[in-house]
mmCIF file of C-alpha atoms and ligand atoms in Angstrom:
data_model
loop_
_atom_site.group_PDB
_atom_site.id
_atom_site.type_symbol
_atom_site.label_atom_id
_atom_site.label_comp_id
_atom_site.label_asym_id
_atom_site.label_seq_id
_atom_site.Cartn_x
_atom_site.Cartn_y
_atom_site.Cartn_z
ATOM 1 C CA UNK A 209 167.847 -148.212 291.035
ATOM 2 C CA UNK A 210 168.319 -148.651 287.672
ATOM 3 C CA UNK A 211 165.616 -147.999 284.575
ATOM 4 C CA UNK A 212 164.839 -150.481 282.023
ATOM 5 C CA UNK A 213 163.055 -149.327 279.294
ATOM 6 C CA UNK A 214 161.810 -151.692 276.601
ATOM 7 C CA UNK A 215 160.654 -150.479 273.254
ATOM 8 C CA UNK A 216 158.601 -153.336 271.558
ATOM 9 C CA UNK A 217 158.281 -150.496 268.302
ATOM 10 C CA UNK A 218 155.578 -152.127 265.843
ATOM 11 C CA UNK A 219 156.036 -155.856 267.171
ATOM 12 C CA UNK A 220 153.078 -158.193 268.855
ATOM 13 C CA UNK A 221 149.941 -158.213 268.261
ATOM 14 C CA UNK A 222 147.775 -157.962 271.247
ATOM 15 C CA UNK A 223 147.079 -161.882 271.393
ATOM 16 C CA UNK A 224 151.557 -162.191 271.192
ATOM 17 C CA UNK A 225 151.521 -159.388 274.070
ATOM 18 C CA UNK A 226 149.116 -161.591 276.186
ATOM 19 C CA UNK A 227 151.163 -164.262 275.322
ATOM 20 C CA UNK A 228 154.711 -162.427 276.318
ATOM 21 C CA UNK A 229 153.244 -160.649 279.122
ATOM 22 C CA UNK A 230 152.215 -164.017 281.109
ATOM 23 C CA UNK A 231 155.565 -165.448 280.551
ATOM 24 C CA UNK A 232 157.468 -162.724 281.260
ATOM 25 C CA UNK A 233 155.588 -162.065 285.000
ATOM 26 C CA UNK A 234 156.070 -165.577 285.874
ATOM 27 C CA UNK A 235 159.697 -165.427 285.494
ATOM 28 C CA UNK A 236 160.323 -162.060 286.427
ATOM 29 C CA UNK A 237 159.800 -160.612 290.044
ATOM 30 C CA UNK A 238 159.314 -156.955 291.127
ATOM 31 C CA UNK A 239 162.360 -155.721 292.822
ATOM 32 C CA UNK A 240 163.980 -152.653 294.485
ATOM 33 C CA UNK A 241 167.514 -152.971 291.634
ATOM 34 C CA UNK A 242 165.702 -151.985 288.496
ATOM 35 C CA UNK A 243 162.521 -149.762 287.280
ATOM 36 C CA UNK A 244 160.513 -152.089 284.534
ATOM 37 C CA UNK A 245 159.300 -150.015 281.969
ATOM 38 C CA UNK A 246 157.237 -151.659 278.465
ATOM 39 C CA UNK A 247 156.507 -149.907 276.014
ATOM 40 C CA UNK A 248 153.538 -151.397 273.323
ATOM 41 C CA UNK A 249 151.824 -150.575 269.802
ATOM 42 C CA UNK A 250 148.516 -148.790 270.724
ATOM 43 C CA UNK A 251 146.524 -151.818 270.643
ATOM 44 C CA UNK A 252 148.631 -154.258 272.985
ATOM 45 C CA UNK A 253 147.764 -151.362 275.941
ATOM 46 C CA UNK A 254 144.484 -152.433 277.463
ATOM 47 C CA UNK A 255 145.689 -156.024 277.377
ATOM 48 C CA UNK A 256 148.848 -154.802 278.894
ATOM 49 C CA UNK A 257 147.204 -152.842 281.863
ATOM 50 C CA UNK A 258 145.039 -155.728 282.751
ATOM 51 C CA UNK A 259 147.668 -157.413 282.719
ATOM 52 C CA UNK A 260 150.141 -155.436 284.561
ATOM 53 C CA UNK A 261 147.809 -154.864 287.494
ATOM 54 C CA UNK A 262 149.277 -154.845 290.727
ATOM 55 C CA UNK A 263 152.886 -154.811 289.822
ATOM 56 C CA UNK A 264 155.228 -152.304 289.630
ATOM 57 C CA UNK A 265 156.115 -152.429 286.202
ATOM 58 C CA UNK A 266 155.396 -149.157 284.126
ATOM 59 C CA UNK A 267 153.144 -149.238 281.155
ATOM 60 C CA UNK A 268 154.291 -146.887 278.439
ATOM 61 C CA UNK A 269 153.366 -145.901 274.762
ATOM 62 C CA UNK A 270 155.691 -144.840 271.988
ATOM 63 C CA UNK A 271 153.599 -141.841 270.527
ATOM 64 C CA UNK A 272 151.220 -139.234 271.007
ATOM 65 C CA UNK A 273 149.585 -136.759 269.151
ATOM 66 C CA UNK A 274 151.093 -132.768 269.146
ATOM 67 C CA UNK A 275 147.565 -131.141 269.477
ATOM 68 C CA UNK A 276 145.146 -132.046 272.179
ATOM 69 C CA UNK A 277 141.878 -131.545 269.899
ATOM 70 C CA UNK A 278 141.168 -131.359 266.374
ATOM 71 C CA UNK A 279 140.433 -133.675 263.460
ATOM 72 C CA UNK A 280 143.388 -135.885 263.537
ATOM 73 C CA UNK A 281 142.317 -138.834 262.082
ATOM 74 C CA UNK A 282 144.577 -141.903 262.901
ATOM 75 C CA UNK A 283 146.183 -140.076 265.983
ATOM 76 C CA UNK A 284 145.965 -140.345 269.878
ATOM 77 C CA UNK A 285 145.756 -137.826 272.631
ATOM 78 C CA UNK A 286 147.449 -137.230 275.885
ATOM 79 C CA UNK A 287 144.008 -137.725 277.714
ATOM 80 C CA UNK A 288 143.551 -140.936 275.716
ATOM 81 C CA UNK A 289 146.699 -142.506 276.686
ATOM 82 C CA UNK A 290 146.463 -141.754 280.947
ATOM 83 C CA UNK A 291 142.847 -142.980 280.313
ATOM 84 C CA UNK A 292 144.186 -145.917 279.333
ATOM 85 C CA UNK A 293 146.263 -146.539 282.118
ATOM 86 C CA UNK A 294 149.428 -145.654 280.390
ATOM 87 C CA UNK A 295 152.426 -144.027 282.576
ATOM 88 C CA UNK A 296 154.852 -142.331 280.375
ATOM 89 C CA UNK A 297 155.434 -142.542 276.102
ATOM 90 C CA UNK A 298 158.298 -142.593 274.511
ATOM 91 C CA UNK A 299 158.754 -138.737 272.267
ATOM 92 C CA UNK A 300 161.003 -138.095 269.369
ATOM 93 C CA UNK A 301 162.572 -141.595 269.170
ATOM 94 C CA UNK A 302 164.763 -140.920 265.628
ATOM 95 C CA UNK A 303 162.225 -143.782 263.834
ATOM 96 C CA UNK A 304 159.962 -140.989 264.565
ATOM 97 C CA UNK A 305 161.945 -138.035 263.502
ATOM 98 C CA UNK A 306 163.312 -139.285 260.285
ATOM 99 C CA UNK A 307 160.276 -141.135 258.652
ATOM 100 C CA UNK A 308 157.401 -139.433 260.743
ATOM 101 C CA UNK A 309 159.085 -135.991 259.727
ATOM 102 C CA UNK A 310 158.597 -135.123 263.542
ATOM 103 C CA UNK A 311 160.593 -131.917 264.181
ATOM 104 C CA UNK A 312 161.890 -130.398 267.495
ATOM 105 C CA UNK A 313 158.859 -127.881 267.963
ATOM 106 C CA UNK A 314 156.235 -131.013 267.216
ATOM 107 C CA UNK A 315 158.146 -132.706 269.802
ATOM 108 C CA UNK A 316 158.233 -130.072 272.473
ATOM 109 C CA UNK A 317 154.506 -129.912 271.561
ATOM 110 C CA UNK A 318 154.228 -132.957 272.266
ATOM 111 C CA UNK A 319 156.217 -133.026 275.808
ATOM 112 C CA UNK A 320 154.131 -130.384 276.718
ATOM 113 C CA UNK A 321 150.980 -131.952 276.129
ATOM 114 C CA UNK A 322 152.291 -135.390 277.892
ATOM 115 C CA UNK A 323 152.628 -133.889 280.873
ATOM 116 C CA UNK A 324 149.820 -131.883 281.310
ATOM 117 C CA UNK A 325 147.861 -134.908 280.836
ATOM 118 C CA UNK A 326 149.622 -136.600 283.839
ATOM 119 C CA UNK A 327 152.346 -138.751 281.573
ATOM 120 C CA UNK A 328 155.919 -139.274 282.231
ATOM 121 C CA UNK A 329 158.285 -137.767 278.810
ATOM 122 C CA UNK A 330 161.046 -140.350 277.726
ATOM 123 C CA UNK A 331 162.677 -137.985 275.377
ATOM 124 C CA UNK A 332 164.869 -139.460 272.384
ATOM 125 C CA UNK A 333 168.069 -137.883 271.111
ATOM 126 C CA UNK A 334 170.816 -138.645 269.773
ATOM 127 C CA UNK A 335 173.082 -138.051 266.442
ATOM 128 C CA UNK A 336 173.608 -139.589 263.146
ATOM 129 C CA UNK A 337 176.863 -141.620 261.650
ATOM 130 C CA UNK A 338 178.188 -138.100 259.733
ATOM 131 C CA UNK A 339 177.124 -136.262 263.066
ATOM 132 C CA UNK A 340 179.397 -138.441 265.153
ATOM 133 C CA UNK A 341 182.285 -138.887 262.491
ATOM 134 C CA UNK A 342 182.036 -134.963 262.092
ATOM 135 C CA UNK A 343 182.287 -134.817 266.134
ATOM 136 C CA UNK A 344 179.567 -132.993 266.144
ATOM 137 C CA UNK A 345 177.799 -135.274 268.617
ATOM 138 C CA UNK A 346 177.765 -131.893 271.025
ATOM 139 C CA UNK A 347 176.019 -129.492 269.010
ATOM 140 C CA UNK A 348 173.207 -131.896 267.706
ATOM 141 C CA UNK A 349 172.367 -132.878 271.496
ATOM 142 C CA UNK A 350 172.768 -129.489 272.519
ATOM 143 C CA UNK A 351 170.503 -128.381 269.765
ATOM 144 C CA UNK A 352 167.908 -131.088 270.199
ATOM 145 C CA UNK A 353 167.512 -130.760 273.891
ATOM 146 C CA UNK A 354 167.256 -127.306 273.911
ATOM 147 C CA UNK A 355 164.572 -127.042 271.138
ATOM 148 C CA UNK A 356 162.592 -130.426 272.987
ATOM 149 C CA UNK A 357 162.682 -128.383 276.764
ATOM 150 C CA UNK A 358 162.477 -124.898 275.381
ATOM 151 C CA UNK A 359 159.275 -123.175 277.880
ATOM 152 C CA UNK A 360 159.253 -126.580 280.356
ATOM 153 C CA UNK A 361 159.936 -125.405 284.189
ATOM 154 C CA UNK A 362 162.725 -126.901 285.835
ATOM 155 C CA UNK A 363 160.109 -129.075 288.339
ATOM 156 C CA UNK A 364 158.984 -130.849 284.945
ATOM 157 C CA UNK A 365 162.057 -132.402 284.556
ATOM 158 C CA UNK A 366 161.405 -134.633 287.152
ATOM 159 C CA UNK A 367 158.543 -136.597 284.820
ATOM 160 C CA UNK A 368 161.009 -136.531 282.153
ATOM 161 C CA UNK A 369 163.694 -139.334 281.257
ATOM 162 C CA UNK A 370 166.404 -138.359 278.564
ATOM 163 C CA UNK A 371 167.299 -140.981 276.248
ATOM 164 C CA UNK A 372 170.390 -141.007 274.555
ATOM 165 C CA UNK A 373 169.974 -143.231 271.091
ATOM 166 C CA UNK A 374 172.602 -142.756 268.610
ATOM 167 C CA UNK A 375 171.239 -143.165 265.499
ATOM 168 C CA UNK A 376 173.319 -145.290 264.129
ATOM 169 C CA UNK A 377 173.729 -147.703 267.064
ATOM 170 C CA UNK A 378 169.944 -148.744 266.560
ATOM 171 C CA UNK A 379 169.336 -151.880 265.450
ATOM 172 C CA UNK A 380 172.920 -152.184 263.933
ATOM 173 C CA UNK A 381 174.588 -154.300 266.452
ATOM 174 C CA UNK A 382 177.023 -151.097 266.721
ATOM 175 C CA UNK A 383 177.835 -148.733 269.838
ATOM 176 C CA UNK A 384 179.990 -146.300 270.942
ATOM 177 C CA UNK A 385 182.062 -147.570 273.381
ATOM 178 C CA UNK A 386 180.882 -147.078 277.096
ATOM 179 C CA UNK A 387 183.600 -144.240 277.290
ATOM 180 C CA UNK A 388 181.917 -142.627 274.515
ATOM 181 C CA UNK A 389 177.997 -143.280 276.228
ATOM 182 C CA UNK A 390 179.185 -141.174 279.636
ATOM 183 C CA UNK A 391 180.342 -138.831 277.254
ATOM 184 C CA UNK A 392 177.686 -138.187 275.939
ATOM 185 C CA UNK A 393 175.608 -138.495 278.598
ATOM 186 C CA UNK A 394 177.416 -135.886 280.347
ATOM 187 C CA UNK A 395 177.291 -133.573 277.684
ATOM 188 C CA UNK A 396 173.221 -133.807 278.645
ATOM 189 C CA UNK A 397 173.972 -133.498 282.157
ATOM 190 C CA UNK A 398 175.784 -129.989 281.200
ATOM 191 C CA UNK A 399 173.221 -128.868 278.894
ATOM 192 C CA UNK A 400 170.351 -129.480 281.754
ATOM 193 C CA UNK A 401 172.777 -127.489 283.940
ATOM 194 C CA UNK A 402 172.710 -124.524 281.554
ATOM 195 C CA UNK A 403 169.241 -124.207 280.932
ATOM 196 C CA UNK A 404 168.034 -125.008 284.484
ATOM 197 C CA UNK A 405 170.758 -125.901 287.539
ATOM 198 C CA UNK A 406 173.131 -128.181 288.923
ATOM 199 C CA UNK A 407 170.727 -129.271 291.004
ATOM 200 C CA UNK A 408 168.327 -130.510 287.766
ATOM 201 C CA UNK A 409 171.381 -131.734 286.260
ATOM 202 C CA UNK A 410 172.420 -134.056 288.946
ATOM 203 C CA UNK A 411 168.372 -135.224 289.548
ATOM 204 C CA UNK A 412 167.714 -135.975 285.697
ATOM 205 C CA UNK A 413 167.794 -140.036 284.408
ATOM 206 C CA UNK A 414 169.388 -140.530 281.453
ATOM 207 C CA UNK A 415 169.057 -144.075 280.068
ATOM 208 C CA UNK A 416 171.252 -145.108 276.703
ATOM 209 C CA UNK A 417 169.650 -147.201 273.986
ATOM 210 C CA UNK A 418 170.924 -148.309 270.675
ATOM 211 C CA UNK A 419 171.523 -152.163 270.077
ATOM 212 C CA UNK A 420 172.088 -153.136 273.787
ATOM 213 C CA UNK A 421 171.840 -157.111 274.419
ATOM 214 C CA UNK A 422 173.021 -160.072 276.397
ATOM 215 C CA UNK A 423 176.674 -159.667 274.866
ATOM 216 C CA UNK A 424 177.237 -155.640 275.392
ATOM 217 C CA UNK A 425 175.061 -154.930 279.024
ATOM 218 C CA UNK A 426 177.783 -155.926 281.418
ATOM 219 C CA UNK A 427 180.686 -153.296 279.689
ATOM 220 C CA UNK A 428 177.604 -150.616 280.091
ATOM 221 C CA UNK A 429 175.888 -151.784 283.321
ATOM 222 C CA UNK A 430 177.974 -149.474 285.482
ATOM 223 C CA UNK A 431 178.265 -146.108 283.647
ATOM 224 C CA UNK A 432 178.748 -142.920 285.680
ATOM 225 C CA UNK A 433 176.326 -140.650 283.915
ATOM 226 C CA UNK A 434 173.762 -142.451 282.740
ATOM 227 C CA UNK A 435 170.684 -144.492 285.181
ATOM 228 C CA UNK A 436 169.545 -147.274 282.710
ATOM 229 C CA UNK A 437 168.558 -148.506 278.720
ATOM 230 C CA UNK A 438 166.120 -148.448 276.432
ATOM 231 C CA UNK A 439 166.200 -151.591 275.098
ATOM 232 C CA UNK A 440 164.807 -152.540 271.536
ATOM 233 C CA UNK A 441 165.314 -155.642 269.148
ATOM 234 C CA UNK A 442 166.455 -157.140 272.686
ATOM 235 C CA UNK A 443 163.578 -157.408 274.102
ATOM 236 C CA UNK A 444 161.269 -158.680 271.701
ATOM 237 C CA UNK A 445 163.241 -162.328 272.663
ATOM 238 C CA UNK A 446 161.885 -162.848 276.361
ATOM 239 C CA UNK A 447 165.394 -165.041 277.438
ATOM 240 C CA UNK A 448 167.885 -162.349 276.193
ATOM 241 C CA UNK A 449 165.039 -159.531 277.854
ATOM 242 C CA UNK A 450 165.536 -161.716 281.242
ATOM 243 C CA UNK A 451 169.191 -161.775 281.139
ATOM 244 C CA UNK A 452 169.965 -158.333 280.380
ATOM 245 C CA UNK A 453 167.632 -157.405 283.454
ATOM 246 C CA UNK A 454 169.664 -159.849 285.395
ATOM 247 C CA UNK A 455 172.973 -158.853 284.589
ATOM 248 C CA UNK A 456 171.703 -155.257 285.500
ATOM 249 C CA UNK A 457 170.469 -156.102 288.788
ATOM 250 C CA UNK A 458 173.231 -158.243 289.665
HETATM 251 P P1 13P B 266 167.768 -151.576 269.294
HETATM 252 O O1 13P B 266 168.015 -152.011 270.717
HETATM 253 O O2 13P B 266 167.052 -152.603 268.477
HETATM 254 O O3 13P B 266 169.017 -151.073 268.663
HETATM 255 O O4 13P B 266 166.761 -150.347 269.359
HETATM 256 C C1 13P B 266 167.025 -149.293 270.218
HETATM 257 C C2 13P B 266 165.873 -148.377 270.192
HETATM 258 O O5 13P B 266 165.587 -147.744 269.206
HETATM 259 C C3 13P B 266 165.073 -148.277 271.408
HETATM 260 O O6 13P B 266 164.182 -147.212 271.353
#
């Protein structure tokens, strides 16, 4: 089974969610080929839960806070989020890290924190244009998984989805070519195998994300490393969301 992950970033309000949501359960039906994962602003989740009631589509968020308590205005706990019916949230997405200033031990925080509050950890990483053009694609996944998994337990990993975003394949029309994507994803596989055992390296999804769309998801649909995308601009058009779900199941 494959995992779709879509990331609607700061798009819809909840009234466009409502509005997306109905359309897109008419037209799509639950089925044993692909995992449906969506992942909303804050305020599109309650809408999204009621609406996602009784199907087997995952209800994710894109953020949460690194401390539990305190007086963080503006922010949103892990007990918040499964409260509100959420499933998993998206951590360190490279939005996050670059403008956010989120650093690895904020993120680990927050991975920590996710799944002690009962969510499911889609992890970002991935490198930048003078990372990959340097070939040091390696060392800055190496680096950032490390730092993101440092003091997890190898059981953890099973809540925990590893998504490899190039930087500069987001929202560029850009990617590496699928050669390049099992590459990479491999290079996670190994690092998982390192730090915790073949075993946990062969279990963990990987998904790839970075400007994925009608045109590219056949040349990626059968890669050997990695289990499914994270989709972005893609799926904020519910035709070109349908069809790259369809060519995936297909
Ligand atoms: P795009 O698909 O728009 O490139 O975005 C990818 C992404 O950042 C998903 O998290």
């Amino acid at each position: 089974m494959k995992k779709i992950i879509a990331n609607f970033k700061m798009n819809f309000t909840p009234s466009m969610t409502k509005e997306y949501l109905i359309q897109l359960l008419a037209r799509y039906a639950d089925s044993d080929k692909v995992k449906l994962c969506l992942s909303f602003p804050y305020t599109s989740l309650a809408i999204a839960k009621f609406l996602l009631d009784k199907r087997k589509i995952s209800l994710g968020a894109q953020n949460i806070c690194d401390e539990e308590e305190g007086k963080n205005t503006g922010e949103i706990n892990g007990a918040m989020l499964k409260d509100a019916g959420v499933n998993y949230v998206i951590i360190g997405h490279s939005e996050r890290r670059k403008k956010f200033k989120e650093d690895n031990k904020s993120i680990n925080h927050k991975i920590k924190i996710a799944l002690k509050n009962g969510l499911s950890v889609i992890l970002c990483v991935g490198e930048s244009l003078a990372d990959y053009n340097t070939l040091k694609t390696f060392d800055v996944l190496t680096e950032q998984l490390e730092a993101a998994l440092k003091g997890l337990y190898e059981n953890e990993l099973e809540n925990i989805t590893i998504a490899y975003e190039p930087i500069w394949a987001i929202g560029t029309g850009i990617t590496p070519t699928a050669a390049e994507i099992d590459k990479a994803c491999k290079t996670i596989r190994n690092v998982i195998k390192e730090d915790f055992s073949q075993k946990a390296s062969e279990n963990i999804e990987i998904v790839y994300g970075g400007s994925v769309n009608t045109k590219n998801i056949s040349k990626f649909k059968n890669l050997k490393y990695s289990n499914g995308f994270l989709v972005g601009g893609a799926c904020l058009d519910l035709g070109a969301f349908l069809q790259i779900i369809s060519t995936i199941e297909k």
